[in-house]
PDB file of C-alpha atoms in Angstrom:
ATOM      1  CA  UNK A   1       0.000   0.000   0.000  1.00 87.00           C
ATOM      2  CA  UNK A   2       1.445   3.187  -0.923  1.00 87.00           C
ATOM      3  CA  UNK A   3       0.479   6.750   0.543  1.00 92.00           C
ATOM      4  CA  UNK A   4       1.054   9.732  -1.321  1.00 93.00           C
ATOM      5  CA  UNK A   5       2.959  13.061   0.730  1.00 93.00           C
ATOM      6  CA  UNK A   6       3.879  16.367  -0.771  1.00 94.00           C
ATOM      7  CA  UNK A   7       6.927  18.135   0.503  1.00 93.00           C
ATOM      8  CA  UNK A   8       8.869  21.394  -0.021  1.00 96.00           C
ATOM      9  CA  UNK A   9      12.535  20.747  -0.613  1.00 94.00           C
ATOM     10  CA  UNK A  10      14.963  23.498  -0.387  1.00 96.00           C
ATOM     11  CA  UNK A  11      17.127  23.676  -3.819  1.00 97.00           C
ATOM     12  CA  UNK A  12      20.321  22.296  -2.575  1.00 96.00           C
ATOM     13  CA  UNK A  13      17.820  18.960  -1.837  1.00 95.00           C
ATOM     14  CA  UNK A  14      16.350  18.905  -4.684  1.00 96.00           C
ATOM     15  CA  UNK A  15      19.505  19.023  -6.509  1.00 95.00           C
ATOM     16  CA  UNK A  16      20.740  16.501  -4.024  1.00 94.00           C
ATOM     17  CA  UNK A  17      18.188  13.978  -4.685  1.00 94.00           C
ATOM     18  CA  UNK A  18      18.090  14.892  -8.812  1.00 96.00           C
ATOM     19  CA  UNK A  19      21.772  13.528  -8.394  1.00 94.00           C
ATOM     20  CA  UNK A  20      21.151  10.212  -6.325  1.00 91.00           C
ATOM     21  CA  UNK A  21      18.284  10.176  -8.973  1.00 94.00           C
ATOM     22  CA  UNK A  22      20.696  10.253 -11.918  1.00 95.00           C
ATOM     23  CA  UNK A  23      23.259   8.189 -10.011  1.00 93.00           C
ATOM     24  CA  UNK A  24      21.294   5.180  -9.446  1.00 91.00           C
ATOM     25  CA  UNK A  25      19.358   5.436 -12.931  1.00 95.00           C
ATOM     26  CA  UNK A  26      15.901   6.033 -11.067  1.00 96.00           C
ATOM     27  CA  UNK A  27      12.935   8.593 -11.401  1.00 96.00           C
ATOM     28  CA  UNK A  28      13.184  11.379  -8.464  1.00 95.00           C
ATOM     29  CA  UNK A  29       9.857   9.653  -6.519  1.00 95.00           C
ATOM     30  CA  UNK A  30      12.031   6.620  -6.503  1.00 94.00           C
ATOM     31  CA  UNK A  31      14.977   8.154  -5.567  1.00 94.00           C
ATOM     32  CA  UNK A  32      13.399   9.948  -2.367  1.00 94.00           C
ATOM     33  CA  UNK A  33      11.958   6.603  -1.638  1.00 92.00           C
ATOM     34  CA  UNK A  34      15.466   5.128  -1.312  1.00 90.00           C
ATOM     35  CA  UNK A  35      16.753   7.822   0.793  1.00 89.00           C
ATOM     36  CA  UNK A  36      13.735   7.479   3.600  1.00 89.00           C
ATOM     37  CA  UNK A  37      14.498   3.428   3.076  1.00 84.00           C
ATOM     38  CA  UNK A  38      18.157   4.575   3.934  1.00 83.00           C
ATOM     39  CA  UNK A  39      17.780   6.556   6.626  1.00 82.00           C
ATOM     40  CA  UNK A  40      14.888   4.494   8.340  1.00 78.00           C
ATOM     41  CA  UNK A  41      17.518   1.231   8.443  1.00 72.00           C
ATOM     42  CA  UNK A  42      20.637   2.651   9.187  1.00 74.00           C
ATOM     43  CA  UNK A  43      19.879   5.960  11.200  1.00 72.00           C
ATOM     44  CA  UNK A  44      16.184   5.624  12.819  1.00 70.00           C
ATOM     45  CA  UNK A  45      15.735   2.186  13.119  1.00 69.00           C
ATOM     46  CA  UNK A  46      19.147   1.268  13.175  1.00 67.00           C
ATOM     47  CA  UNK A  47      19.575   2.744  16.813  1.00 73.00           C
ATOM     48  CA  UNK A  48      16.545   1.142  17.906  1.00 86.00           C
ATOM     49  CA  UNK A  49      14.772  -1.574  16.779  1.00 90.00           C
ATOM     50  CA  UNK A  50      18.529  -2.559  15.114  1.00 89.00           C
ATOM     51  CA  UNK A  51      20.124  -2.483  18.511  1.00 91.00           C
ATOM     52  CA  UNK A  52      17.789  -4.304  19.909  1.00 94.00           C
ATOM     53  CA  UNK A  53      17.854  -6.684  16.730  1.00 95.00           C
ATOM     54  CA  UNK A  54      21.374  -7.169  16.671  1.00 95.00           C
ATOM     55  CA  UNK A  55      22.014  -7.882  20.395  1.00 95.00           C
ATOM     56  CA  UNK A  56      19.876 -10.441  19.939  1.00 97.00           C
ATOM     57  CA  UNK A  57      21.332 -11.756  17.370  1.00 98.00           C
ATOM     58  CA  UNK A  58      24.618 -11.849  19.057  1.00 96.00           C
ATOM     59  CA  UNK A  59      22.783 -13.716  21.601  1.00 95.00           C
ATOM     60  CA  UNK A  60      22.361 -16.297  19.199  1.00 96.00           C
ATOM     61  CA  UNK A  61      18.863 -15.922  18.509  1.00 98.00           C
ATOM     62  CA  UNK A  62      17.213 -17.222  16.099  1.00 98.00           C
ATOM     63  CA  UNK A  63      15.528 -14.327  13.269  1.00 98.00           C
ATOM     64  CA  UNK A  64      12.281 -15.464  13.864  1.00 97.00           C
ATOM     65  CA  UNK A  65      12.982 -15.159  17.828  1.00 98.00           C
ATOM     66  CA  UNK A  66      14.481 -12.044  17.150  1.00 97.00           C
ATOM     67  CA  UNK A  67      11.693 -11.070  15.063  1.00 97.00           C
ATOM     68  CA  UNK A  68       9.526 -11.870  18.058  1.00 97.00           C
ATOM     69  CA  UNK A  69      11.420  -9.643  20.793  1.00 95.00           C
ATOM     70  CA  UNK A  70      11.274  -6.489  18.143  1.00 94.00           C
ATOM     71  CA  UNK A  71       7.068  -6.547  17.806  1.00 93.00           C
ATOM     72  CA  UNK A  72       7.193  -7.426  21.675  1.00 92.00           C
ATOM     73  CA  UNK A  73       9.170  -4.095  22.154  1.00 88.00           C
ATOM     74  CA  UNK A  74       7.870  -2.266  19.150  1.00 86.00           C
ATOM     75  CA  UNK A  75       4.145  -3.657  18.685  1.00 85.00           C
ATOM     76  CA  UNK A  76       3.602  -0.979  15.841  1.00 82.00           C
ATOM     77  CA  UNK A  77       7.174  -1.951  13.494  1.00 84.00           C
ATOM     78  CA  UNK A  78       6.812  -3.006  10.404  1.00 87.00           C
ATOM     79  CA  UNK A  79       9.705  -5.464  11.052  1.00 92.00           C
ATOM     80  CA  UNK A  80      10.199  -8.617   8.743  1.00 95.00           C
ATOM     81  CA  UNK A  81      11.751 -11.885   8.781  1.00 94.00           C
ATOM     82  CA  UNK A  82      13.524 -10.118   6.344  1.00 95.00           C
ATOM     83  CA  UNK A  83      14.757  -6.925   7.848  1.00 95.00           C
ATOM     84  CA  UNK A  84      16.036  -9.115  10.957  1.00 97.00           C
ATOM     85  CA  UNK A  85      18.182 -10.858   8.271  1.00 97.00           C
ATOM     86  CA  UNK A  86      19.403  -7.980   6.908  1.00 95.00           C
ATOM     87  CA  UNK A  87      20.621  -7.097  10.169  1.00 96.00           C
ATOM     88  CA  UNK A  88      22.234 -10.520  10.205  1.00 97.00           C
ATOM     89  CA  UNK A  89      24.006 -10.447   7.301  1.00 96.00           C
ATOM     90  CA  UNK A  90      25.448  -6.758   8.178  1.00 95.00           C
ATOM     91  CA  UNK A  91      27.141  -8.214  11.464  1.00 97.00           C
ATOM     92  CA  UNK A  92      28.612 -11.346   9.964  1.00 96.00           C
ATOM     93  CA  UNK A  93      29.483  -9.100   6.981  1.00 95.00           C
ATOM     94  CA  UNK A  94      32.028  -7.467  10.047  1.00 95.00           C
ATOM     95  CA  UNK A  95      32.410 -10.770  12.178  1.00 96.00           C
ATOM     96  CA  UNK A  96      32.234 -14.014  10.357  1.00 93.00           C
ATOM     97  CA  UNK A  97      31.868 -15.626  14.193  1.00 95.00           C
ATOM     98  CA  UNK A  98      28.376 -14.020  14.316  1.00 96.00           C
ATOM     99  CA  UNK A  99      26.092 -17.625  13.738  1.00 96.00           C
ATOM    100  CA  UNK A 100      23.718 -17.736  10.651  1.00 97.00           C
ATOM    101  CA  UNK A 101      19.917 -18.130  11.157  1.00 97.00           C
ATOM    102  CA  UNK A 102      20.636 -22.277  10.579  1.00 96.00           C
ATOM    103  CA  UNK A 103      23.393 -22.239  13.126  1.00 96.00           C
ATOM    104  CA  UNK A 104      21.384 -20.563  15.602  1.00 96.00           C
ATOM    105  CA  UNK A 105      18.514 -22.716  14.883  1.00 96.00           C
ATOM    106  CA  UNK A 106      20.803 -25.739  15.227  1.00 96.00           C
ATOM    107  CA  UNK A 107      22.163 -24.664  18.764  1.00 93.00           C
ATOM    108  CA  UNK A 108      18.643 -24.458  20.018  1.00 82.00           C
TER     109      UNK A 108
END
């Protein structure tokens, strides 16, 4: 479902986001769409629901367990199986030692 927002951009922005637009070959709507996805995961929801997400995946939780404790803390995310191995795949991209979803599974 997609909701439709107007904003007023100052015209360093726009210019900003015409060149991410031209840089990644994308239309500007699609290009302001991958700057909110940007932001959301690695500055908004990175210090929240992703701490949370990747503590417990340090724990050695499982995704879906860790997908559990996230809508138990934040009943309203929009969270995914998905997202939570995202989040996965960014620590083990920095520490191999970090267990995959099967591992952690396994050790259960």
């Amino acid at each position: 479902m997609m909701k439709r927002i107007t904003v007023s951009l100052r015209e360093d922005q726009y210019a900003g986001l015409e060149e991410v637009a031209e840089d990644l070959g994308m239309n500007l709507s699609d290009a302001a769409r991958e700057a909110i996805n940007s932001y959301l995961l690695q500055e908004h929801w990175g210090r929240t629901i992703g701490e949370l997400a990747k503590a417990e995946i340090r724990n050695g939780a499982t995704n879906q367990e860790v997908l559990d404790k996230v809508v138990e803390r934040f009943p309203h995310a929009q969270t995914t199986r998905e997202s939570i191995a995202w989040y996965r795949s960014r620590l083990r991209r920095d520490d191999p030692e970090v267990p995959t979803d099967r591992e952690a599974a396994a050790a259960r």
